[in-house]
Amino acid sequence: MRKTIYNIDLMTMNENDDFYKDSALVIDGDSIVYVGPESAIPQDLAGGERIDGRGMLAMPGLINTHTHVAMTLLRGYANDLPLWEWLNDKVWPVEARLTGDDVYWASLLGIAEMIMTGTTTFSDMYDHMTRVAEAVDNSGIRAVLARGMMGPSEDKDLEKRRWQDVKDLYKWHGKGQGRITTMISPHSVYTCSPDFLLECLKVAKDYGLGLHIHVSETEKELADCKRDYGLSPVAHLERLGLLDQHVLAAHLVHLSDEDIDILADRGVKAAHNPTSNMKLASGFSPVVNMLEKGICVSLGTDGAASNNNLNLWKEMTLSALIAKGYSKDPSALPANRSLRMATIEGAKALMLGETTGSLEPGKKADLILIDTNKAHYQPRGDIAVNLVYSGYGQDVDTVIVNGQVLMKNRQLTTIDLERVTYEVNKIAKKLLS
C-alpha cells in the first residue's frame, strides 16, 4: 500500500542533513521511495493513501541502542545504590525468579513506552529473549536482540541452558518481516572470564553477528580489571581479540586517552547512557573526546530500573547538556549532533545503517511525526535546537515502522495497553511482594 505524507517538514538526518519545508514523503510497502518537494514526485509514485501532515515534522524514528526492556517490572524497585550493590543484592535475585511470561508482558510494556515516545528500533540484552522476540514480532517495532551471558557458571546445566537460549534466539534472526536481528552479548569483563569471552567471540564469528557488552561502567570495574589482568577493560578486550568483531560497547564512562585511541582504531561503537550513568553515580562518559576521535556514539536508556523510563528524548537533552558541563565548552555536542546520535549513529551502531536511521529513498519506512504546533516550539527557530532542548516524547503523534502505523494520534494500534498494564502490575505484585 502506497502512502504519501504531504504538507510536512522533513528532517532527513541523511549525510547532508537535508531539510525540506512543506514537502512530501512517499512510502511504498515497507520502504521510503521519495523524499522532497511534493511538486517533484515522479508520476509513477503518485496515488495511494494521502496523509495531510500540516503542522507536523517528520524525522527518522529514534534508536535506543542499549536497554533491558523487561526491566520495566523493576521500575522504582531499587534506588540510591551503587551499581554492584544494586545488581548483586537487589536486581539479580529478583531476575532469577522471572518466567518467560513475565518477560513477555514486561517487554510489551517497555515497547509501548518506547513507541509512544518515538523510538522505532531498540537493542536489548536480557534473559528469556525468545519471549522478547515474540513481543517485538507482535508489536511491529524493530529490534536487535541478544541473550545476556555470564560465565563460566558452577551450575553447568544453567550454562548449557544459556547457550541453548542463544541458539533459540538466533532462529529469530531476520524474522518479523526482517525487523528482528540478533547479537551475542557477554555481559561484562567482571561477569565473564577470558575463556568465556573468547567462547562468545567464537559464536559471534560463527553466526556472523556483532557483540554487545557493558564496558568500563564504574571505577570498581576499572580497578578490578587492572588488578586481575593488569589492563583496563578496553585494553583487556583488545588483547583477547574481541574488538576485531563489530562491538557495541555500553556506558564507556571510565576511559583513558589510550582507551579512546583503541576504541577509535578498532571501530568500536559506543552506547551512551547519560541518565543511568548519573542515577547509579557511575560518572560522566567522555563523549566529546570520543567524538573528536571519530568514534560512532549512539544513545541508550539502559533499563527502566536504572533510568527510570525508556524515553530517548530525555537522553538527547541530557547528552547535550552533560557534554557542555563536563567539558566546560558551550559549543560541545550541538543539538543536531545529539539528534544524529539518536538516529543515524544508532543505526550504524546496530549494523543497520543501510536499513534505517535516516529518511532516504531505499531505506525502510521507520519514521515519526511530531506535533510542532505546541507552545514550546514557538517561535519557530532552529528546529534541531527546539527538539533537543524543548521537545518531549509526548510530542510524537504518529509512529511508523517498516511502513506499518504503530501509533496514530497518540493511540497505539498494535498493543492493547490496558491489558498489558494489567498483566504487568499483577506480575510485579507477585514478584516484589
Short mmCIF file of C-alpha atoms in Angstrom, two decimals:
data_model
loop_
_atom_site.label_atom_id
_atom_site.label_comp_id
_atom_site.label_asym_id
_atom_site.label_seq_id
_atom_site.Cartn_x
_atom_site.Cartn_y
_atom_site.Cartn_z
CA MET A 1 0.00 0.00 0.00
CA ARG A 2 1.44 3.34 -1.07
CA LYS A 3 1.16 6.34 1.28
CA THR A 4 2.06 9.98 0.60
CA ILE A 5 2.54 12.28 3.58
CA TYR A 6 2.32 15.86 2.29
CA ASN A 7 2.36 19.41 3.72
CA ILE A 8 5.08 18.28 6.11
CA ASP A 9 8.52 19.46 7.17
CA LEU A 10 11.16 16.76 6.67
CA MET A 11 14.30 16.38 8.81
CA THR A 12 16.14 13.65 6.92
CA MET A 13 19.27 13.12 9.07
CA ASN A 14 20.99 11.98 5.86
CA GLU A 15 24.67 12.60 5.17
CA ASN A 16 24.00 16.24 4.24
CA ASP A 17 21.34 16.82 6.93
CA ASP A 18 18.91 17.88 4.21
CA PHE A 19 15.78 19.64 5.47
CA TYR A 20 12.66 20.12 3.36
CA LYS A 21 9.96 22.65 4.25
CA ASP A 22 6.31 21.92 3.36
CA SER A 23 7.29 18.87 1.35
CA ALA A 24 6.33 15.23 0.93
CA LEU A 25 7.44 11.69 1.70
CA VAL A 26 6.20 8.66 -0.20
CA ILE A 27 6.11 5.16 1.32
CA ASP A 28 5.60 2.08 -0.84
CA GLY A 29 5.08 -1.06 1.20
CA ASP A 30 7.77 -1.16 3.87
CA SER A 31 10.15 1.35 2.26
CA ILE A 32 10.64 5.04 1.55
CA VAL A 33 10.62 5.75 -2.19
CA TYR A 34 10.62 9.56 -2.31
CA VAL A 35 11.64 12.49 -0.08
CA GLY A 36 11.38 16.10 -1.25
CA PRO A 37 9.06 18.74 -2.73
CA GLU A 38 5.59 17.41 -3.47
CA SER A 39 5.65 19.02 -6.91
CA ALA A 40 8.61 16.83 -7.88
CA ILE A 41 7.06 13.45 -7.01
CA PRO A 42 7.53 11.22 -10.09
CA GLN A 43 4.30 10.28 -11.82
CA ASP A 44 4.87 6.57 -11.25
CA LEU A 45 4.96 7.20 -7.46
CA ALA A 46 1.73 9.17 -7.33
CA GLY A 47 -1.52 7.74 -5.98
CA GLY A 48 -2.41 5.69 -2.92
CA GLU A 49 -3.39 6.99 0.50
CA ARG A 50 -2.74 10.69 1.12
CA ILE A 51 -1.99 11.90 4.67
CA ASP A 52 -2.02 15.61 5.48
CA GLY A 53 0.99 16.39 7.67
CA ARG A 54 0.20 20.05 8.21
CA GLY A 55 1.76 21.30 11.48
CA MET A 56 3.93 18.20 11.76
CA LEU A 57 7.63 17.44 11.40
CA ALA A 58 8.70 14.06 10.03
CA MET A 59 12.04 12.65 11.14
CA PRO A 60 13.63 9.20 11.45
CA GLY A 61 12.40 7.16 14.39
CA LEU A 62 14.68 7.22 17.42
CA ILE A 63 17.06 4.31 18.03
CA ASN A 64 17.70 3.11 21.59
CA THR A 65 20.97 1.18 21.41
CA HIS A 66 21.14 -0.15 24.96
CA THR A 67 18.33 -1.32 27.17
CA HIS A 68 16.97 -4.24 29.13
CA VAL A 69 13.37 -3.71 28.16
CA ALA A 70 11.73 -6.22 30.54
CA MET A 71 13.21 -4.33 33.49
CA THR A 72 10.06 -2.21 33.37
CA LEU A 73 8.97 -4.75 36.01
CA LEU A 74 11.64 -3.31 38.34
CA ARG A 75 10.85 0.35 37.74
CA GLY A 76 11.29 2.13 41.07
CA TYR A 77 12.27 -1.08 42.87
CA ALA A 78 15.88 -0.37 43.95
CA ASN A 79 17.18 3.16 44.27
CA ASP A 80 20.11 5.21 45.60
CA LEU A 81 22.61 2.36 45.39
CA PRO A 82 25.97 1.93 43.58
CA LEU A 83 25.98 -0.45 40.61
CA TRP A 84 27.49 -3.56 42.20
CA GLU A 85 25.25 -3.47 45.29
CA TRP A 86 22.25 -2.62 43.10
CA LEU A 87 22.92 -5.63 40.83
CA ASN A 88 24.13 -8.21 43.30
CA ASP A 89 21.80 -7.53 46.24
CA LYS A 90 18.65 -6.30 44.52
CA VAL A 91 18.32 -6.87 40.78
CA TRP A 92 19.85 -10.29 40.10
CA PRO A 93 17.95 -12.11 42.91
CA VAL A 94 14.63 -10.86 41.51
CA GLU A 95 15.58 -11.54 37.89
CA ALA A 96 16.40 -15.15 38.80
CA ARG A 97 12.68 -15.66 39.53
CA LEU A 98 11.40 -14.24 36.23
CA THR A 99 9.43 -16.52 33.90
CA GLY A 100 9.10 -16.27 30.15
CA ASP A 101 5.56 -14.91 30.53
CA ASP A 102 6.82 -12.24 32.94
CA VAL A 103 9.40 -11.10 30.40
CA TYR A 104 6.88 -11.12 27.54
CA TRP A 105 4.40 -8.79 29.26
CA ALA A 106 7.11 -6.53 30.70
CA SER A 107 8.69 -6.27 27.25
CA LEU A 108 5.38 -5.28 25.68
CA LEU A 109 5.04 -2.54 28.30
CA GLY A 110 8.53 -1.25 27.54
CA ILE A 111 7.89 -1.41 23.80
CA ALA A 112 4.66 0.54 24.25
CA GLU A 113 6.54 3.19 26.21
CA MET A 114 9.21 3.42 23.52
CA ILE A 115 6.72 3.67 20.66
CA MET A 116 4.79 6.38 22.50
CA THR A 117 7.99 8.44 22.83
CA GLY A 118 9.15 7.97 19.25
CA THR A 119 11.55 5.00 19.39
CA THR A 120 11.26 2.73 16.36
CA THR A 121 14.33 0.49 16.97
CA PHE A 122 15.90 -0.78 20.18
CA SER A 123 18.77 -3.04 21.17
CA ASP A 124 18.14 -5.39 24.08
CA MET A 125 20.24 -7.67 26.26
CA TYR A 126 18.39 -9.87 28.78
CA ASP A 127 17.01 -13.33 29.63
CA HIS A 128 14.06 -15.25 28.07
CA MET A 129 14.90 -13.44 24.84
CA THR A 130 12.70 -15.56 22.58
CA ARG A 131 9.75 -14.11 24.51
CA VAL A 132 11.13 -10.61 23.89
CA ALA A 133 11.28 -11.56 20.20
CA GLU A 134 7.60 -12.54 20.37
CA ALA A 135 6.77 -9.13 21.85
CA VAL A 136 8.75 -7.42 19.09
CA ASP A 137 7.04 -9.51 16.43
CA ASN A 138 3.55 -8.77 17.78
CA SER A 139 4.14 -5.05 18.32
CA GLY A 140 5.71 -4.19 14.95
CA ILE A 141 8.79 -2.40 16.34
CA ARG A 142 12.34 -3.09 15.05
CA ALA A 143 14.86 -4.65 17.44
CA VAL A 144 18.35 -6.11 17.79
CA LEU A 145 18.17 -8.80 20.47
CA ALA A 146 20.79 -10.66 22.49
CA ARG A 147 20.78 -13.14 25.33
CA GLY A 148 22.87 -11.68 28.15
CA MET A 149 25.65 -14.16 29.01
CA MET A 150 27.74 -14.65 32.14
CA GLY A 151 30.22 -17.42 32.75
CA PRO A 152 31.55 -19.83 33.38
CA SER A 153 28.92 -20.95 35.85
CA GLU A 154 29.36 -23.53 38.59
CA ASP A 155 25.91 -24.74 37.55
CA LYS A 156 26.75 -26.47 34.25
CA ASP A 157 23.09 -27.15 33.49
CA LEU A 158 22.39 -23.42 33.77
CA GLU A 159 25.29 -22.61 31.46
CA LYS A 160 24.07 -25.19 28.95
CA ARG A 161 20.57 -23.63 29.05
CA ARG A 162 22.06 -20.18 28.42
CA TRP A 163 23.86 -21.38 25.29
CA GLN A 164 20.67 -23.11 24.13
CA ASP A 165 18.91 -19.77 24.60
CA VAL A 166 21.45 -18.18 22.25
CA LYS A 167 20.73 -20.84 19.61
CA ASP A 168 16.97 -20.49 20.04
CA LEU A 169 17.15 -16.71 19.74
CA TYR A 170 19.24 -16.93 16.58
CA LYS A 171 16.28 -18.71 14.92
CA TRP A 172 14.55 -15.30 15.10
CA HIS A 173 17.33 -13.58 13.13
CA GLY A 174 15.69 -11.99 10.09
CA LYS A 175 12.16 -12.80 11.26
CA GLY A 176 9.31 -10.34 11.82
CA GLN A 177 9.41 -9.11 8.20
CA GLY A 178 13.14 -8.57 8.71
CA ARG A 179 12.64 -6.34 11.76
CA ILE A 180 14.41 -8.71 14.17
CA THR A 181 18.17 -9.22 14.14
CA THR A 182 20.45 -10.60 16.85
CA MET A 183 23.80 -10.12 18.55
CA ILE A 184 25.92 -12.05 21.05
CA SER A 185 26.11 -10.40 24.47
CA PRO A 186 28.72 -11.31 27.04
CA HIS A 187 27.60 -9.17 29.98
CA SER A 188 30.94 -7.62 31.01
CA VAL A 189 34.56 -8.30 31.87
CA TYR A 190 33.61 -8.67 35.54
CA THR A 191 30.99 -11.40 34.94
CA CYS A 192 32.82 -13.27 32.14
CA SER A 193 36.19 -14.97 32.35
CA PRO A 194 38.68 -14.50 29.49
CA ASP A 195 37.95 -18.02 28.20
CA PHE A 196 34.21 -17.38 28.33
CA LEU A 197 34.62 -14.11 26.45
CA LEU A 198 36.57 -15.99 23.78
CA GLU A 199 33.79 -18.55 23.58
CA CYS A 200 31.31 -15.71 22.99
CA LEU A 201 33.60 -14.29 20.30
CA LYS A 202 33.76 -17.66 18.52
CA VAL A 203 29.97 -17.94 18.45
CA ALA A 204 29.69 -14.37 17.15
CA LYS A 205 32.13 -15.19 14.34
CA ASP A 206 30.37 -18.48 13.54
CA TYR A 207 26.99 -16.74 13.29
CA GLY A 208 28.33 -13.56 11.66
CA LEU A 209 27.00 -11.37 14.47
CA GLY A 210 28.20 -8.38 16.44
CA LEU A 211 28.93 -8.26 20.17
CA HIS A 212 27.02 -6.14 22.70
CA ILE A 213 28.77 -5.71 26.07
CA HIS A 214 28.95 -3.39 29.10
CA VAL A 215 32.42 -1.78 29.23
CA SER A 216 34.16 0.48 31.79
CA GLU A 217 30.95 1.47 33.51
CA THR A 218 32.33 2.09 37.02
CA GLU A 219 35.55 2.86 38.84
CA LYS A 220 35.25 -0.53 40.58
CA GLU A 221 35.14 -2.34 37.23
CA LEU A 222 38.22 -0.46 36.07
CA ALA A 223 40.16 -1.11 39.30
CA ASP A 224 39.19 -4.80 39.45
CA CYS A 225 40.16 -5.37 35.81
CA LYS A 226 43.56 -3.76 36.33
CA ARG A 227 44.05 -5.85 39.48
CA ASP A 228 43.08 -9.13 37.78
CA TYR A 229 44.53 -8.63 34.28
CA GLY A 230 46.86 -5.64 34.53
CA LEU A 231 44.83 -3.78 31.93
CA SER A 232 41.80 -1.54 31.59
CA PRO A 233 38.60 -3.28 30.40
CA VAL A 234 39.08 -1.79 26.91
CA ALA A 235 42.70 -2.95 26.68
CA HIS A 236 41.73 -6.35 28.13
CA LEU A 237 39.09 -6.86 25.42
CA GLU A 238 41.56 -5.77 22.74
CA ARG A 239 44.22 -8.22 23.91
CA LEU A 240 41.66 -11.04 23.80
CA GLY A 241 40.74 -10.09 20.23
CA LEU A 242 37.09 -9.22 20.90
CA LEU A 243 37.47 -5.77 19.37
CA ASP A 244 38.23 -7.35 15.99
CA GLN A 245 34.49 -8.11 15.78
CA HIS A 246 31.75 -5.46 15.42
CA VAL A 247 31.37 -4.33 19.05
CA LEU A 248 28.67 -2.21 20.64
CA ALA A 249 30.08 -1.08 24.00
CA ALA A 250 27.60 0.25 26.55
CA HIS A 251 28.46 3.04 29.02
CA LEU A 252 32.23 3.65 28.44
CA VAL A 253 32.42 6.00 31.41
CA HIS A 254 35.95 5.50 32.76
CA LEU A 255 38.31 5.79 29.80
CA SER A 256 41.91 6.87 29.42
CA ASP A 257 43.23 8.57 26.31
CA GLU A 258 44.78 5.24 25.37
CA ASP A 259 41.41 3.52 25.73
CA ILE A 260 39.77 6.06 23.44
CA ASP A 261 42.52 5.55 20.85
CA ILE A 262 41.92 1.79 20.96
CA LEU A 263 38.15 2.26 20.54
CA ALA A 264 38.72 4.55 17.56
CA ASP A 265 41.30 2.29 15.93
CA ARG A 266 39.07 -0.77 16.30
CA GLY A 267 35.87 0.95 15.15
CA VAL A 268 34.02 0.17 18.38
CA LYS A 269 30.54 1.70 18.59
CA ALA A 270 29.53 3.43 21.83
CA ALA A 271 26.12 3.35 23.53
CA HIS A 272 25.97 6.41 25.78
CA ASN A 273 23.53 6.14 28.72
CA PRO A 274 23.58 9.53 30.50
CA THR A 275 20.59 9.08 32.83
CA SER A 276 21.58 5.62 34.05
CA ASN A 277 25.20 6.68 34.49
CA MET A 278 24.10 9.54 36.73
CA LYS A 279 21.43 7.67 38.70
CA LEU A 280 23.89 4.91 39.60
CA ALA A 281 26.60 7.55 40.23
CA SER A 282 28.87 5.80 37.74
CA GLY A 283 30.22 9.07 36.37
CA PHE A 284 30.26 11.04 33.12
CA SER A 285 31.30 9.45 29.84
CA PRO A 286 33.90 11.49 27.87
CA VAL A 287 31.62 11.65 24.84
CA VAL A 288 33.22 14.78 23.37
CA ASN A 289 36.65 13.14 23.41
CA MET A 290 35.24 10.06 21.67
CA LEU A 291 33.50 12.14 19.02
CA GLU A 292 36.70 14.08 18.36
CA LYS A 293 38.40 10.74 17.62
CA GLY A 294 35.69 9.80 15.13
CA ILE A 295 34.01 7.16 17.30
CA CYS A 296 30.38 6.37 16.48
CA VAL A 297 28.43 7.38 19.61
CA SER A 298 24.77 6.43 19.95
CA LEU A 299 22.23 6.80 22.76
CA GLY A 300 20.62 4.30 25.12
CA THR A 301 18.32 4.49 28.10
CA ASP A 302 19.52 1.34 29.87
CA GLY A 303 16.76 -0.50 31.73
CA ALA A 304 13.82 1.19 33.43
CA ALA A 305 15.20 0.05 36.80
CA SER A 306 18.15 2.41 36.43
CA ASN A 307 16.63 5.27 34.46
CA ASN A 308 13.53 5.04 35.30
CA ASN A 309 11.99 5.30 31.85
CA LEU A 310 12.67 4.40 28.23
CA ASN A 311 12.18 7.90 26.81
CA LEU A 312 15.10 8.58 24.48
CA TRP A 313 14.07 12.24 24.25
CA LYS A 314 15.45 12.75 27.75
CA GLU A 315 18.74 11.13 26.76
CA MET A 316 19.13 13.53 23.83
CA THR A 317 18.68 16.52 26.13
CA LEU A 318 20.98 15.23 28.85
CA SER A 319 23.70 14.11 26.45
CA ALA A 320 23.99 17.65 25.08
CA LEU A 321 23.82 19.35 28.48
CA ILE A 322 26.26 17.00 30.22
CA ALA A 323 28.78 17.32 27.38
CA LYS A 324 28.77 21.09 27.76
CA GLY A 325 29.01 21.00 31.55
CA TYR A 326 31.62 18.23 31.63
CA SER A 327 33.88 19.89 29.05
CA LYS A 328 33.12 23.47 30.18
CA ASP A 329 32.65 24.24 26.49
CA PRO A 330 29.23 25.64 25.46
CA SER A 331 29.86 24.61 21.86
CA ALA A 332 30.32 20.94 22.79
CA LEU A 333 27.80 18.49 21.34
CA PRO A 334 25.42 20.80 19.44
CA ALA A 335 21.74 19.84 19.23
CA ASN A 336 21.98 18.42 15.72
CA ARG A 337 24.79 16.09 16.83
CA SER A 338 22.61 14.79 19.66
CA LEU A 339 19.80 14.14 17.17
CA ARG A 340 22.20 12.22 14.93
CA MET A 341 23.33 10.13 17.91
CA ALA A 342 19.67 9.21 18.48
CA THR A 343 19.02 8.32 14.83
CA ILE A 344 21.58 7.55 12.12
CA GLU A 345 24.51 6.93 14.50
CA GLY A 346 22.31 4.50 16.42
CA ALA A 347 21.56 2.67 13.19
CA LYS A 348 25.27 2.37 12.42
CA ALA A 349 25.96 1.11 15.94
CA LEU A 350 23.44 -1.69 15.41
CA MET A 351 24.70 -2.65 11.93
CA LEU A 352 21.50 -1.16 10.46
CA GLY A 353 22.96 1.92 8.78
CA GLU A 354 21.74 0.78 5.34
CA THR A 355 18.29 -0.06 6.69
CA THR A 356 17.11 2.77 8.94
CA GLY A 357 18.21 5.91 10.81
CA SER A 358 17.51 8.50 8.10
CA LEU A 359 14.73 9.43 5.69
CA GLU A 360 16.10 8.42 2.30
CA PRO A 361 14.72 6.51 -0.69
CA GLY A 362 15.59 2.84 -0.36
CA LYS A 363 15.55 2.76 3.42
CA LYS A 364 12.81 1.19 5.47
CA ALA A 365 9.90 3.44 6.39
CA ASP A 366 10.77 3.95 10.09
CA LEU A 367 9.68 7.47 10.97
CA ILE A 368 7.84 9.61 13.46
CA LEU A 369 5.58 12.63 13.06
CA ILE A 370 5.97 15.33 15.72
CA ASP A 371 3.37 17.97 16.52
CA THR A 372 5.37 21.20 16.30
CA ASN A 373 2.35 23.47 16.73
CA LYS A 374 2.70 23.18 20.51
CA ALA A 375 3.60 26.23 22.58
CA HIS A 376 7.10 25.04 23.48
CA TYR A 377 8.12 25.00 19.81
CA GLN A 378 7.23 28.68 19.36
CA PRO A 379 8.58 30.88 17.96
CA ARG A 380 9.86 28.70 15.13
CA GLY A 381 13.64 28.87 15.14
CA ASP A 382 16.31 26.22 14.69
CA ILE A 383 14.19 23.07 14.74
CA ALA A 384 17.05 20.86 15.96
CA VAL A 385 17.58 23.15 18.96
CA ASN A 386 13.84 23.19 19.69
CA LEU A 387 13.61 19.40 19.52
CA VAL A 388 16.57 18.70 21.80
CA TYR A 389 16.07 21.41 24.40
CA SER A 390 12.30 22.00 24.28
CA GLY A 391 10.85 18.75 22.96
CA TYR A 392 9.15 15.91 24.81
CA GLY A 393 8.46 12.32 23.89
CA GLN A 394 4.76 13.12 24.26
CA ASP A 395 5.02 15.44 21.23
CA VAL A 396 5.20 12.36 18.99
CA ASP A 397 1.84 11.99 17.25
CA THR A 398 2.42 9.14 14.80
CA VAL A 399 4.92 6.28 14.62
CA ILE A 400 5.55 4.16 11.51
CA VAL A 401 7.89 1.15 11.36
CA ASN A 402 8.50 -0.89 8.22
CA GLY A 403 5.62 1.05 6.66
CA GLN A 404 3.15 -0.05 9.37
CA VAL A 405 1.47 2.56 11.56
CA LEU A 406 2.13 1.61 15.21
CA MET A 407 0.65 4.78 16.71
CA LYS A 408 -1.67 7.41 15.26
CA ASN A 409 -3.00 10.48 17.08
CA ARG A 410 -1.17 9.17 20.21
CA GLN A 411 -3.17 5.91 20.09
CA LEU A 412 -1.30 2.60 19.85
CA THR A 413 -2.56 0.38 17.04
CA THR A 414 -0.76 -2.93 17.75
CA ILE A 415 -0.62 -3.07 21.56
CA ASP A 416 -3.55 -3.27 23.98
CA LEU A 417 -2.00 -1.02 26.62
CA GLU A 418 -4.80 -1.57 29.14
CA ARG A 419 -4.30 -5.35 29.02
CA VAL A 420 -0.51 -5.02 29.17
CA THR A 421 -0.66 -2.67 32.16
CA TYR A 422 -2.99 -5.07 33.99
CA GLU A 423 -0.71 -8.06 33.40
CA VAL A 424 2.48 -6.22 34.40
CA ASN A 425 1.02 -4.88 37.64
CA LYS A 426 -0.20 -8.38 38.53
CA ILE A 427 3.26 -9.84 37.89
CA ALA A 428 5.05 -7.05 39.80
CA LYS A 429 2.80 -7.57 42.83
CA LYS A 430 3.67 -11.27 42.88
CA LEU A 431 7.36 -10.79 42.13
CA LEU A 432 8.16 -7.99 44.57
CA SER A 433 5.90 -8.95 47.47
#
